[in-house]
Amino acid sequence: RKEVEQDPGPFNVPEGATVAFNCTYSNSASQSFFWYRQDCRKEPKLLMSVYSSGNEDGRFTAQLNRASQYISLLIRDSKLSDSATYLCVVKSANQAGTALIFGKGTTLSVSS
Amino acid sequence: DAGVIQSPRHEVTEMGQEVTLRCKPISGHNSLFWYRQTMMRGLELLIYFNNNVPIDDSGMPEDRFSAKMPNASFSTLKIQPSEPRDSAVYFCASSMGSRRNSPLHFGNGTRLTVT
């Protein structure tokens, strides 16, 4: 089982739609969780951190379920500018140290 | 406020040649990461440093790859000899590793093409 798994998509949605992405992770000792956004031919950029209590930033809501080892990202009222690849990221510790492990990403395409 | 700076932005080289990628992390960040991104495999962690010391290099593909961090403001990733399968985008990232929720800040990446 891969450390971080995501549905690659693509998700093709119209403007204004609500879309949800899911992510599962295998290391139950994982410490921190993030969603990153990557535009075509650009570097990944932090979208938001994910907390057990859930957190919201405008149209974006992230949730963490530690028992199920599951992370989600909800985007409401999709905009054309939301088109990008969304990467689920898990900070895990192993014998060597602590590093951030990325999922392969879920591609979102919002159309007018 | 300068972000992570990588050079070169693009590198095209022939198989067998040595390739050196460079990275300057954000000042004050004590963790530095090298990632490789391809369509097939996504973002793969190659190696990371804490306080200039390599912590985990288990992601380095093979002995042809080496990385150094001689000081807190500079790191290199070297491929010698390069092969066509090394073609990818190589990202350097830095963070305040001591903080639990410290995010990664990525450079623009180096797009490597080995012919």
mmCIF file with all atom_site columns, C-alpha atoms in Angstrom:
data_model
loop_
_atom_site.group_PDB
_atom_site.id
_atom_site.type_symbol
_atom_site.label_atom_id
_atom_site.label_alt_id
_atom_site.label_comp_id
_atom_site.label_asym_id
_atom_site.label_entity_id
_atom_site.label_seq_id
_atom_site.pdbx_PDB_ins_code
_atom_site.Cartn_x
_atom_site.Cartn_y
_atom_site.Cartn_z
_atom_site.occupancy
_atom_site.B_iso_or_equiv
_atom_site.pdbx_formal_charge
_atom_site.auth_seq_id
_atom_site.auth_comp_id
_atom_site.auth_asym_id
_atom_site.auth_atom_id
_atom_site.pdbx_PDB_model_num
ATOM 1   C CA . ARG A 1 1   ? 0.000   0.000  0.000   1.00 0.00 ? 1   ARG A CA 1
ATOM 2   C CA . LYS A 1 2   ? 1.326   3.417  -0.949  1.00 0.00 ? 2   LYS A CA 1
ATOM 3   C CA . GLU A 1 3   ? 1.950   5.866  1.859   1.00 0.00 ? 3   GLU A CA 1
ATOM 4   C CA . VAL A 1 4   ? -0.435  8.481  0.487   1.00 0.00 ? 4   VAL A CA 1
ATOM 5   C CA . GLU A 1 5   ? -3.139  7.657  -2.027  1.00 0.00 ? 5   GLU A CA 1
ATOM 6   C CA . GLN A 1 6   ? -5.427  9.939  -3.977  1.00 0.00 ? 6   GLN A CA 1
ATOM 7   C CA . ASP A 1 7   ? -7.925  9.532  -6.784  1.00 0.00 ? 7   ASP A CA 1
ATOM 8   C CA . PRO A 1 8   ? -6.033  11.036 -9.740  1.00 0.00 ? 8   PRO A CA 1
ATOM 9   C CA . GLY A 1 9   ? -9.191  12.279 -11.462 1.00 0.00 ? 9   GLY A CA 1
ATOM 10  C CA . PRO A 1 10  ? -9.553  14.305 -13.523 1.00 0.00 ? 10  PRO A CA 1
ATOM 11  C CA . PHE A 1 11  ? -12.579 15.930 -11.962 1.00 0.00 ? 11  PHE A CA 1
ATOM 12  C CA . ASN A 1 12  ? -14.370 18.002 -14.577 1.00 0.00 ? 12  ASN A CA 1
ATOM 13  C CA . VAL A 1 13  ? -16.962 20.313 -13.019 1.00 0.00 ? 13  VAL A CA 1
ATOM 14  C CA . PRO A 1 14  ? -18.878 23.439 -14.064 1.00 0.00 ? 14  PRO A CA 1
ATOM 15  C CA . GLU A 1 15  ? -18.386 26.765 -12.368 1.00 0.00 ? 15  GLU A CA 1
ATOM 16  C CA . GLY A 1 16  ? -20.299 26.975 -9.125  1.00 0.00 ? 16  GLY A CA 1
ATOM 17  C CA . ALA A 1 17  ? -20.161 23.261 -8.415  1.00 0.00 ? 17  ALA A CA 1
ATOM 18  C CA . THR A 1 18  ? -19.062 21.722 -5.136  1.00 0.00 ? 18  THR A CA 1
ATOM 19  C CA . VAL A 1 19  ? -16.318 19.140 -5.422  1.00 0.00 ? 19  VAL A CA 1
ATOM 20  C CA . ALA A 1 20  ? -14.656 16.905 -2.837  1.00 0.00 ? 20  ALA A CA 1
ATOM 21  C CA . PHE A 1 21  ? -11.273 15.196 -2.927  1.00 0.00 ? 21  PHE A CA 1
ATOM 22  C CA . ASN A 1 22  ? -10.240 12.323 -0.708  1.00 0.00 ? 22  ASN A CA 1
ATOM 23  C CA . CYS A 1 23  ? -6.913  11.028 0.441   1.00 0.00 ? 23  CYS A CA 1
ATOM 24  C CA . THR A 1 24  ? -5.832  8.061  2.554   1.00 0.00 ? 24  THR A CA 1
ATOM 25  C CA . TYR A 1 25  ? -2.538  7.522  4.311   1.00 0.00 ? 25  TYR A CA 1
ATOM 26  C CA . SER A 1 26  ? -0.940  4.346  5.605   1.00 0.00 ? 26  SER A CA 1
ATOM 27  C CA . ASN A 1 27  ? 1.231   5.487  8.506   1.00 0.00 ? 27  ASN A CA 1
ATOM 28  C CA . SER A 1 28  ? -0.940  5.746  11.606  1.00 0.00 ? 28  SER A CA 1
ATOM 29  C CA . ALA A 1 29  ? 1.816   7.680  13.364  1.00 0.00 ? 29  ALA A CA 1
ATOM 30  C CA . SER A 1 30  ? 1.654   10.523 10.847  1.00 0.00 ? 30  SER A CA 1
ATOM 31  C CA . GLN A 1 31  ? 1.848   13.861 12.565  1.00 0.00 ? 31  GLN A CA 1
ATOM 32  C CA . SER A 1 32  ? 0.689   16.642 10.264  1.00 0.00 ? 32  SER A CA 1
ATOM 33  C CA . PHE A 1 33  ? -1.391  16.963 7.161   1.00 0.00 ? 33  PHE A CA 1
ATOM 34  C CA . PHE A 1 34  ? -1.645  19.493 4.371   1.00 0.00 ? 34  PHE A CA 1
ATOM 35  C CA . TRP A 1 35  ? -3.240  20.202 1.028   1.00 0.00 ? 35  TRP A CA 1
ATOM 36  C CA . TYR A 1 36  ? -1.018  21.740 -1.628  1.00 0.00 ? 36  TYR A CA 1
ATOM 37  C CA . ARG A 1 37  ? -2.054  23.150 -4.972  1.00 0.00 ? 37  ARG A CA 1
ATOM 38  C CA . GLN A 1 38  ? 0.049   22.834 -8.120  1.00 0.00 ? 38  GLN A CA 1
ATOM 39  C CA . ASP A 1 39  ? -0.664  24.732 -11.309 1.00 0.00 ? 39  ASP A CA 1
ATOM 40  C CA . CYS A 1 40  ? 0.571   23.416 -14.639 1.00 0.00 ? 40  CYS A CA 1
ATOM 41  C CA . ARG A 1 41  ? 4.357   23.712 -14.930 1.00 0.00 ? 41  ARG A CA 1
ATOM 42  C CA . LYS A 1 42  ? 4.603   25.465 -11.573 1.00 0.00 ? 42  LYS A CA 1
ATOM 43  C CA . GLU A 1 43  ? 5.811   24.482 -8.142  1.00 0.00 ? 43  GLU A CA 1
ATOM 44  C CA . PRO A 1 44  ? 3.444   23.163 -5.443  1.00 0.00 ? 44  PRO A CA 1
ATOM 45  C CA . LYS A 1 45  ? 2.159   25.776 -3.033  1.00 0.00 ? 45  LYS A CA 1
ATOM 46  C CA . LEU A 1 46  ? 0.548   25.334 0.349   1.00 0.00 ? 46  LEU A CA 1
ATOM 47  C CA . LEU A 1 47  ? -3.236  25.607 0.185   1.00 0.00 ? 47  LEU A CA 1
ATOM 48  C CA . MET A 1 48  ? -4.063  24.801 3.791   1.00 0.00 ? 48  MET A CA 1
ATOM 49  C CA . SER A 1 49  ? -3.121  22.711 6.780   1.00 0.00 ? 49  SER A CA 1
ATOM 50  C CA . VAL A 1 50  ? -5.519  20.036 7.984   1.00 0.00 ? 50  VAL A CA 1
ATOM 51  C CA . TYR A 1 51  ? -6.478  19.707 11.622  1.00 0.00 ? 51  TYR A CA 1
ATOM 52  C CA . SER A 1 52  ? -8.433  17.064 13.491  1.00 0.00 ? 52  SER A CA 1
ATOM 53  C CA . SER A 1 53  ? -11.088 19.626 14.304  1.00 0.00 ? 53  SER A CA 1
ATOM 54  C CA . GLY A 1 54  ? -11.425 20.518 10.647  1.00 0.00 ? 54  GLY A CA 1
ATOM 55  C CA . ASN A 1 55  ? -10.645 23.912 9.212   1.00 0.00 ? 55  ASN A CA 1
ATOM 56  C CA . GLU A 1 56  ? -12.183 26.254 6.729   1.00 0.00 ? 56  GLU A CA 1
ATOM 57  C CA . ASP A 1 57  ? -10.679 28.966 4.572   1.00 0.00 ? 57  ASP A CA 1
ATOM 58  C CA . GLY A 1 58  ? -13.277 30.729 2.489   1.00 0.00 ? 58  GLY A CA 1
ATOM 59  C CA . ARG A 1 59  ? -14.653 28.249 -0.033  1.00 0.00 ? 59  ARG A CA 1
ATOM 60  C CA . PHE A 1 60  ? -12.242 25.546 1.066   1.00 0.00 ? 60  PHE A CA 1
ATOM 61  C CA . THR A 1 61  ? -12.826 23.093 3.913   1.00 0.00 ? 61  THR A CA 1
ATOM 62  C CA . ALA A 1 62  ? -10.363 20.428 5.001   1.00 0.00 ? 62  ALA A CA 1
ATOM 63  C CA . GLN A 1 63  ? -11.052 17.577 7.383   1.00 0.00 ? 63  GLN A CA 1
ATOM 64  C CA . LEU A 1 64  ? -9.019  14.831 8.992   1.00 0.00 ? 64  LEU A CA 1
ATOM 65  C CA . ASN A 1 65  ? -10.231 11.489 10.299  1.00 0.00 ? 65  ASN A CA 1
ATOM 66  C CA . ARG A 1 66  ? -7.358  9.915  12.192  1.00 0.00 ? 66  ARG A CA 1
ATOM 67  C CA . ALA A 1 67  ? -9.267  6.718  12.987  1.00 0.00 ? 67  ALA A CA 1
ATOM 68  C CA . SER A 1 68  ? -9.858  6.039  9.295   1.00 0.00 ? 68  SER A CA 1
ATOM 69  C CA . GLN A 1 69  ? -6.568  7.640  8.195   1.00 0.00 ? 69  GLN A CA 1
ATOM 70  C CA . TYR A 1 70  ? -8.486  9.777  5.786   1.00 0.00 ? 70  TYR A CA 1
ATOM 71  C CA . ILE A 1 71  ? -8.214  13.412 4.695   1.00 0.00 ? 71  ILE A CA 1
ATOM 72  C CA . SER A 1 72  ? -10.648 15.392 2.606   1.00 0.00 ? 72  SER A CA 1
ATOM 73  C CA . LEU A 1 73  ? -10.812 18.726 0.804   1.00 0.00 ? 73  LEU A CA 1
ATOM 74  C CA . LEU A 1 74  ? -14.120 20.335 -0.125  1.00 0.00 ? 74  LEU A CA 1
ATOM 75  C CA . ILE A 1 75  ? -14.312 23.209 -2.583  1.00 0.00 ? 75  ILE A CA 1
ATOM 76  C CA . ARG A 1 76  ? -17.588 25.093 -2.749  1.00 0.00 ? 76  ARG A CA 1
ATOM 77  C CA . ASP A 1 77  ? -18.724 27.422 -5.548  1.00 0.00 ? 77  ASP A CA 1
ATOM 78  C CA . SER A 1 78  ? -15.889 26.358 -7.865  1.00 0.00 ? 78  SER A CA 1
ATOM 79  C CA . LYS A 1 79  ? -14.167 29.051 -9.893  1.00 0.00 ? 79  LYS A CA 1
ATOM 80  C CA . LEU A 1 80  ? -12.286 28.723 -13.169 1.00 0.00 ? 80  LEU A CA 1
ATOM 81  C CA . SER A 1 81  ? -9.160  29.690 -11.251 1.00 0.00 ? 81  SER A CA 1
ATOM 82  C CA . ASP A 1 82  ? -9.516  26.618 -9.040  1.00 0.00 ? 82  ASP A CA 1
ATOM 83  C CA . SER A 1 83  ? -8.389  24.455 -11.979 1.00 0.00 ? 83  SER A CA 1
ATOM 84  C CA . ALA A 1 84  ? -5.167  22.826 -10.800 1.00 0.00 ? 84  ALA A CA 1
ATOM 85  C CA . THR A 1 85  ? -3.792  19.649 -9.283  1.00 0.00 ? 85  THR A CA 1
ATOM 86  C CA . TYR A 1 86  ? -4.417  19.212 -5.553  1.00 0.00 ? 86  TYR A CA 1
ATOM 87  C CA . LEU A 1 87  ? -1.807  17.286 -3.618  1.00 0.00 ? 87  LEU A CA 1
ATOM 88  C CA . CYS A 1 88  ? -2.454  15.561 -0.319  1.00 0.00 ? 88  CYS A CA 1
ATOM 89  C CA . VAL A 1 89  ? 0.609   15.731 1.930   1.00 0.00 ? 89  VAL A CA 1
ATOM 90  C CA . VAL A 1 90  ? 1.406   13.803 5.079   1.00 0.00 ? 90  VAL A CA 1
ATOM 91  C CA . LYS A 1 91  ? 4.219   14.478 7.505   1.00 0.00 ? 91  LYS A CA 1
ATOM 92  C CA . SER A 1 92  ? 5.451   11.183 8.846   1.00 0.00 ? 92  SER A CA 1
ATOM 93  C CA . ALA A 1 93  ? 8.277   10.032 11.023  1.00 0.00 ? 93  ALA A CA 1
ATOM 94  C CA . ASN A 1 94  ? 10.370  6.989  10.308  1.00 0.00 ? 94  ASN A CA 1
ATOM 95  C CA . GLN A 1 95  ? 13.592  5.620  11.684  1.00 0.00 ? 95  GLN A CA 1
ATOM 96  C CA . ALA A 1 96  ? 15.581  8.145  9.729   1.00 0.00 ? 96  ALA A CA 1
ATOM 97  C CA . GLY A 1 97  ? 13.620  11.246 10.590  1.00 0.00 ? 97  GLY A CA 1
ATOM 98  C CA . THR A 1 98  ? 10.561  13.196 9.555   1.00 0.00 ? 98  THR A CA 1
ATOM 99  C CA . ALA A 1 99  ? 9.596   14.105 6.017   1.00 0.00 ? 99  ALA A CA 1
ATOM 100 C CA . LEU A 1 100 ? 6.624   15.205 3.979   1.00 0.00 ? 100 LEU A CA 1
ATOM 101 C CA . ILE A 1 101 ? 5.211   12.587 1.651   1.00 0.00 ? 101 ILE A CA 1
ATOM 102 C CA . PHE A 1 102 ? 3.086   13.696 -1.290  1.00 0.00 ? 102 PHE A CA 1
ATOM 103 C CA . GLY A 1 103 ? 0.230   11.931 -2.987  1.00 0.00 ? 103 GLY A CA 1
ATOM 104 C CA . LYS A 1 104 ? 0.245   11.928 -6.783  1.00 0.00 ? 104 LYS A CA 1
ATOM 105 C CA . GLY A 1 105 ? -2.452  14.563 -6.834  1.00 0.00 ? 105 GLY A CA 1
ATOM 106 C CA . THR A 1 106 ? -6.011  14.977 -8.028  1.00 0.00 ? 106 THR A CA 1
ATOM 107 C CA . THR A 1 107 ? -6.580  17.077 -11.116 1.00 0.00 ? 107 THR A CA 1
ATOM 108 C CA . LEU A 1 108 ? -9.502  19.501 -11.139 1.00 0.00 ? 108 LEU A CA 1
ATOM 109 C CA . SER A 1 109 ? -10.791 21.224 -14.239 1.00 0.00 ? 109 SER A CA 1
ATOM 110 C CA . VAL A 1 110 ? -13.500 23.855 -13.793 1.00 0.00 ? 110 VAL A CA 1
ATOM 111 C CA . SER A 1 111 ? -15.280 24.950 -16.935 1.00 0.00 ? 111 SER A CA 1
ATOM 112 C CA . SER A 1 112 ? -17.647 27.809 -17.721 1.00 0.00 ? 112 SER A CA 1
ATOM 113 C CA . ASP B 2 1   ? 11.247  38.329 0.724   1.00 0.00 ? 1   ASP B CA 1
ATOM 114 C CA . ALA B 2 2   ? 13.175  35.878 -1.467  1.00 0.00 ? 2   ALA B CA 1
ATOM 115 C CA . GLY B 2 3   ? 11.804  32.380 -1.677  1.00 0.00 ? 3   GLY B CA 1
ATOM 116 C CA . VAL B 2 4   ? 13.688  29.200 -2.432  1.00 0.00 ? 4   VAL B CA 1
ATOM 117 C CA . ILE B 2 5   ? 15.970  29.826 -5.380  1.00 0.00 ? 5   ILE B CA 1
ATOM 118 C CA . GLN B 2 6   ? 16.911  27.051 -7.772  1.00 0.00 ? 6   GLN B CA 1
ATOM 119 C CA . SER B 2 7   ? 19.214  27.065 -10.756 1.00 0.00 ? 7   SER B CA 1
ATOM 120 C CA . PRO B 2 8   ? 19.242  26.399 -13.588 1.00 0.00 ? 8   PRO B CA 1
ATOM 121 C CA . ARG B 2 9   ? 15.538  26.610 -14.546 1.00 0.00 ? 9   ARG B CA 1
ATOM 122 C CA . HIS B 2 10  ? 16.111  24.324 -17.504 1.00 0.00 ? 10  HIS B CA 1
ATOM 123 C CA . GLU B 2 11  ? 18.901  21.897 -18.266 1.00 0.00 ? 11  GLU B CA 1
ATOM 124 C CA . VAL B 2 12  ? 19.290  19.857 -21.430 1.00 0.00 ? 12  VAL B CA 1
ATOM 125 C CA . THR B 2 13  ? 22.202  17.458 -21.523 1.00 0.00 ? 13  THR B CA 1
ATOM 126 C CA . GLU B 2 14  ? 23.365  14.321 -23.224 1.00 0.00 ? 14  GLU B CA 1
ATOM 127 C CA . MET B 2 15  ? 23.412  10.930 -21.634 1.00 0.00 ? 15  MET B CA 1
ATOM 128 C CA . GLY B 2 16  ? 26.594  10.353 -19.660 1.00 0.00 ? 16  GLY B CA 1
ATOM 129 C CA . GLN B 2 17  ? 27.173  13.971 -18.773 1.00 0.00 ? 17  GLN B CA 1
ATOM 130 C CA . GLU B 2 18  ? 27.346  15.269 -15.215 1.00 0.00 ? 18  GLU B CA 1
ATOM 131 C CA . VAL B 2 19  ? 24.468  17.449 -14.069 1.00 0.00 ? 19  VAL B CA 1
ATOM 132 C CA . THR B 2 20  ? 24.544  19.728 -11.027 1.00 0.00 ? 20  THR B CA 1
ATOM 133 C CA . LEU B 2 21  ? 21.392  21.331 -9.669  1.00 0.00 ? 21  LEU B CA 1
ATOM 134 C CA . ARG B 2 22  ? 21.621  24.143 -7.141  1.00 0.00 ? 22  ARG B CA 1
ATOM 135 C CA . CYS B 2 23  ? 19.384  25.399 -4.389  1.00 0.00 ? 23  CYS B CA 1
ATOM 136 C CA . LYS B 2 24  ? 19.355  28.311 -1.959  1.00 0.00 ? 24  LYS B CA 1
ATOM 137 C CA . PRO B 2 25  ? 16.782  27.789 0.810   1.00 0.00 ? 25  PRO B CA 1
ATOM 138 C CA . ILE B 2 26  ? 14.854  30.526 2.557   1.00 0.00 ? 26  ILE B CA 1
ATOM 139 C CA . SER B 2 27  ? 17.023  32.225 5.146   1.00 0.00 ? 27  SER B CA 1
ATOM 140 C CA . GLY B 2 28  ? 16.324  30.849 8.602   1.00 0.00 ? 28  GLY B CA 1
ATOM 141 C CA . HIS B 2 29  ? 14.864  27.557 7.414   1.00 0.00 ? 29  HIS B CA 1
ATOM 142 C CA . ASN B 2 30  ? 16.734  24.604 8.867   1.00 0.00 ? 30  ASN B CA 1
ATOM 143 C CA . SER B 2 31  ? 15.311  21.787 6.723   1.00 0.00 ? 31  SER B CA 1
ATOM 144 C CA . LEU B 2 32  ? 15.958  21.308 3.024   1.00 0.00 ? 32  LEU B CA 1
ATOM 145 C CA . PHE B 2 33  ? 14.388  18.757 0.731   1.00 0.00 ? 33  PHE B CA 1
ATOM 146 C CA . TRP B 2 34  ? 15.071  17.564 -2.797  1.00 0.00 ? 34  TRP B CA 1
ATOM 147 C CA . TYR B 2 35  ? 12.098  16.124 -4.714  1.00 0.00 ? 35  TYR B CA 1
ATOM 148 C CA . ARG B 2 36  ? 11.753  14.745 -8.231  1.00 0.00 ? 36  ARG B CA 1
ATOM 149 C CA . GLN B 2 37  ? 8.477   14.941 -10.142 1.00 0.00 ? 37  GLN B CA 1
ATOM 150 C CA . THR B 2 38  ? 7.395   12.896 -13.155 1.00 0.00 ? 38  THR B CA 1
ATOM 151 C CA . MET B 2 39  ? 3.990   12.190 -14.615 1.00 0.00 ? 39  MET B CA 1
ATOM 152 C CA . MET B 2 40  ? 4.268   8.516  -13.802 1.00 0.00 ? 40  MET B CA 1
ATOM 153 C CA . ARG B 2 41  ? 5.548   8.685  -10.235 1.00 0.00 ? 41  ARG B CA 1
ATOM 154 C CA . GLY B 2 42  ? 4.437   12.086 -8.993  1.00 0.00 ? 42  GLY B CA 1
ATOM 155 C CA . LEU B 2 43  ? 6.558   13.910 -6.418  1.00 0.00 ? 43  LEU B CA 1
ATOM 156 C CA . GLU B 2 44  ? 9.196   11.655 -4.918  1.00 0.00 ? 44  GLU B CA 1
ATOM 157 C CA . LEU B 2 45  ? 11.355  12.628 -1.967  1.00 0.00 ? 45  LEU B CA 1
ATOM 158 C CA . LEU B 2 46  ? 14.999  12.037 -2.829  1.00 0.00 ? 46  LEU B CA 1
ATOM 159 C CA . ILE B 2 47  ? 16.799  13.310 0.253   1.00 0.00 ? 47  ILE B CA 1
ATOM 160 C CA . TYR B 2 48  ? 16.409  15.806 3.030   1.00 0.00 ? 48  TYR B CA 1
ATOM 161 C CA . PHE B 2 49  ? 18.709  17.672 5.379   1.00 0.00 ? 49  PHE B CA 1
ATOM 162 C CA . ASN B 2 50  ? 18.203  19.050 8.877   1.00 0.00 ? 50  ASN B CA 1
ATOM 163 C CA . ASN B 2 51  ? 20.721  21.681 9.950   1.00 0.00 ? 51  ASN B CA 1
ATOM 164 C CA . ASN B 2 52  ? 22.882  20.809 6.932   1.00 0.00 ? 52  ASN B CA 1
ATOM 165 C CA . VAL B 2 53  ? 23.065  17.120 7.892   1.00 0.00 ? 53  VAL B CA 1
ATOM 166 C CA . PRO B 2 54  ? 21.548  14.481 5.557   1.00 0.00 ? 54  PRO B CA 1
ATOM 167 C CA . ILE B 2 55  ? 18.807  12.723 7.509   1.00 0.00 ? 55  ILE B CA 1
ATOM 168 C CA . ASP B 2 56  ? 17.201  10.370 5.021   1.00 0.00 ? 56  ASP B CA 1
ATOM 169 C CA . ASP B 2 57  ? 18.590  9.585  1.576   1.00 0.00 ? 57  ASP B CA 1
ATOM 170 C CA . SER B 2 58  ? 16.603  6.409  1.027   1.00 0.00 ? 58  SER B CA 1
ATOM 171 C CA . GLY B 2 59  ? 14.817  8.030  -1.897  1.00 0.00 ? 59  GLY B CA 1
ATOM 172 C CA . MET B 2 60  ? 17.985  8.590  -3.885  1.00 0.00 ? 60  MET B CA 1
ATOM 173 C CA . PRO B 2 61  ? 17.572  6.277  -6.893  1.00 0.00 ? 61  PRO B CA 1
ATOM 174 C CA . GLU B 2 62  ? 21.100  4.947  -7.087  1.00 0.00 ? 62  GLU B CA 1
ATOM 175 C CA . ASP B 2 63  ? 24.754  5.803  -6.648  1.00 0.00 ? 63  ASP B CA 1
ATOM 176 C CA . ARG B 2 64  ? 24.692  8.113  -9.636  1.00 0.00 ? 64  ARG B CA 1
ATOM 177 C CA . PHE B 2 65  ? 22.835  10.607 -7.455  1.00 0.00 ? 65  PHE B CA 1
ATOM 178 C CA . SER B 2 66  ? 24.514  12.576 -4.679  1.00 0.00 ? 66  SER B CA 1
ATOM 179 C CA . ALA B 2 67  ? 23.539  15.624 -2.656  1.00 0.00 ? 67  ALA B CA 1
ATOM 180 C CA . LYS B 2 68  ? 25.472  17.984 -0.443  1.00 0.00 ? 68  LYS B CA 1
ATOM 181 C CA . MET B 2 69  ? 24.697  20.862 1.835   1.00 0.00 ? 69  MET B CA 1
ATOM 182 C CA . PRO B 2 70  ? 27.981  22.539 2.742   1.00 0.00 ? 70  PRO B CA 1
ATOM 183 C CA . ASN B 2 71  ? 26.257  25.368 4.618   1.00 0.00 ? 71  ASN B CA 1
ATOM 184 C CA . ALA B 2 72  ? 22.830  26.603 5.656   1.00 0.00 ? 72  ALA B CA 1
ATOM 185 C CA . SER B 2 73  ? 22.329  28.634 2.488   1.00 0.00 ? 73  SER B CA 1
ATOM 186 C CA . PHE B 2 74  ? 23.317  26.252 -0.283  1.00 0.00 ? 74  PHE B CA 1
ATOM 187 C CA . SER B 2 75  ? 22.711  22.718 -1.490  1.00 0.00 ? 75  SER B CA 1
ATOM 188 C CA . THR B 2 76  ? 23.523  20.770 -4.647  1.00 0.00 ? 76  THR B CA 1
ATOM 189 C CA . LEU B 2 77  ? 22.101  17.666 -6.240  1.00 0.00 ? 77  LEU B CA 1
ATOM 190 C CA . LYS B 2 78  ? 24.461  15.953 -8.653  1.00 0.00 ? 78  LYS B CA 1
ATOM 191 C CA . ILE B 2 79  ? 23.786  13.242 -11.194 1.00 0.00 ? 79  ILE B CA 1
ATOM 192 C CA . GLN B 2 80  ? 26.830  11.527 -12.667 1.00 0.00 ? 80  GLN B CA 1
ATOM 193 C CA . PRO B 2 81  ? 26.524  10.019 -15.212 1.00 0.00 ? 81  PRO B CA 1
ATOM 194 C CA . SER B 2 82  ? 23.075  11.180 -16.281 1.00 0.00 ? 82  SER B CA 1
ATOM 195 C CA . GLU B 2 83  ? 20.643  8.900  -18.118 1.00 0.00 ? 83  GLU B CA 1
ATOM 196 C CA . PRO B 2 84  ? 17.477  9.618  -20.142 1.00 0.00 ? 84  PRO B CA 1
ATOM 197 C CA . ARG B 2 85  ? 15.311  8.163  -17.357 1.00 0.00 ? 85  ARG B CA 1
ATOM 198 C CA . ASP B 2 86  ? 16.552  10.945 -15.073 1.00 0.00 ? 86  ASP B CA 1
ATOM 199 C CA . SER B 2 87  ? 14.520  13.432 -17.111 1.00 0.00 ? 87  SER B CA 1
ATOM 200 C CA . ALA B 2 88  ? 12.102  15.097 -14.688 1.00 0.00 ? 88  ALA B CA 1
ATOM 201 C CA . VAL B 2 89  ? 11.451  18.295 -12.790 1.00 0.00 ? 89  VAL B CA 1
ATOM 202 C CA . TYR B 2 90  ? 13.626  18.523 -9.695  1.00 0.00 ? 90  TYR B CA 1
ATOM 203 C CA . PHE B 2 91  ? 12.292  20.655 -6.861  1.00 0.00 ? 91  PHE B CA 1
ATOM 204 C CA . CYS B 2 92  ? 14.115  21.949 -3.846  1.00 0.00 ? 92  CYS B CA 1
ATOM 205 C CA . ALA B 2 93  ? 12.067  22.973 -0.815  1.00 0.00 ? 93  ALA B CA 1
ATOM 206 C CA . SER B 2 94  ? 12.800  24.320 2.631   1.00 0.00 ? 94  SER B CA 1
ATOM 207 C CA . SER B 2 95  ? 10.952  24.598 5.924   1.00 0.00 ? 95  SER B CA 1
ATOM 208 C CA . MET B 2 96  ? 11.310  25.351 9.598   1.00 0.00 ? 96  MET B CA 1
ATOM 209 C CA . GLY B 2 97  ? 11.647  21.660 10.367  1.00 0.00 ? 97  GLY B CA 1
ATOM 210 C CA . SER B 2 98  ? 11.412  22.054 14.116  1.00 0.00 ? 98  SER B CA 1
ATOM 211 C CA . ARG B 2 99  ? 7.832   23.335 13.940  1.00 0.00 ? 99  ARG B CA 1
ATOM 212 C CA . ARG B 2 100 ? 5.237   20.592 13.737  1.00 0.00 ? 100 ARG B CA 1
ATOM 213 C CA . ASN B 2 101 ? 2.979   22.190 11.140  1.00 0.00 ? 101 ASN B CA 1
ATOM 214 C CA . SER B 2 102 ? 5.682   24.007 9.245   1.00 0.00 ? 102 SER B CA 1
ATOM 215 C CA . PRO B 2 103 ? 4.865   23.853 5.533   1.00 0.00 ? 103 PRO B CA 1
ATOM 216 C CA . LEU B 2 104 ? 7.285   23.386 2.684   1.00 0.00 ? 104 LEU B CA 1
ATOM 217 C CA . HIS B 2 105 ? 8.232   26.284 0.470   1.00 0.00 ? 105 HIS B CA 1
ATOM 218 C CA . PHE B 2 106 ? 9.244   25.151 -2.994  1.00 0.00 ? 106 PHE B CA 1
ATOM 219 C CA . GLY B 2 107 ? 11.569  26.651 -5.522  1.00 0.00 ? 107 GLY B CA 1
ATOM 220 C CA . ASN B 2 108 ? 10.529  27.010 -9.154  1.00 0.00 ? 108 ASN B CA 1
ATOM 221 C CA . GLY B 2 109 ? 12.175  23.714 -10.019 1.00 0.00 ? 109 GLY B CA 1
ATOM 222 C CA . THR B 2 110 ? 14.767  22.629 -12.561 1.00 0.00 ? 110 THR B CA 1
ATOM 223 C CA . ARG B 2 111 ? 13.394  20.916 -15.642 1.00 0.00 ? 111 ARG B CA 1
ATOM 224 C CA . LEU B 2 112 ? 16.009  18.359 -16.646 1.00 0.00 ? 112 LEU B CA 1
ATOM 225 C CA . THR B 2 113 ? 16.050  16.689 -20.051 1.00 0.00 ? 113 THR B CA 1
ATOM 226 C CA . VAL B 2 114 ? 18.635  14.020 -20.741 1.00 0.00 ? 114 VAL B CA 1
ATOM 227 C CA . THR B 2 115 ? 18.862  12.966 -24.378 1.00 0.00 ? 115 THR B CA 1
#
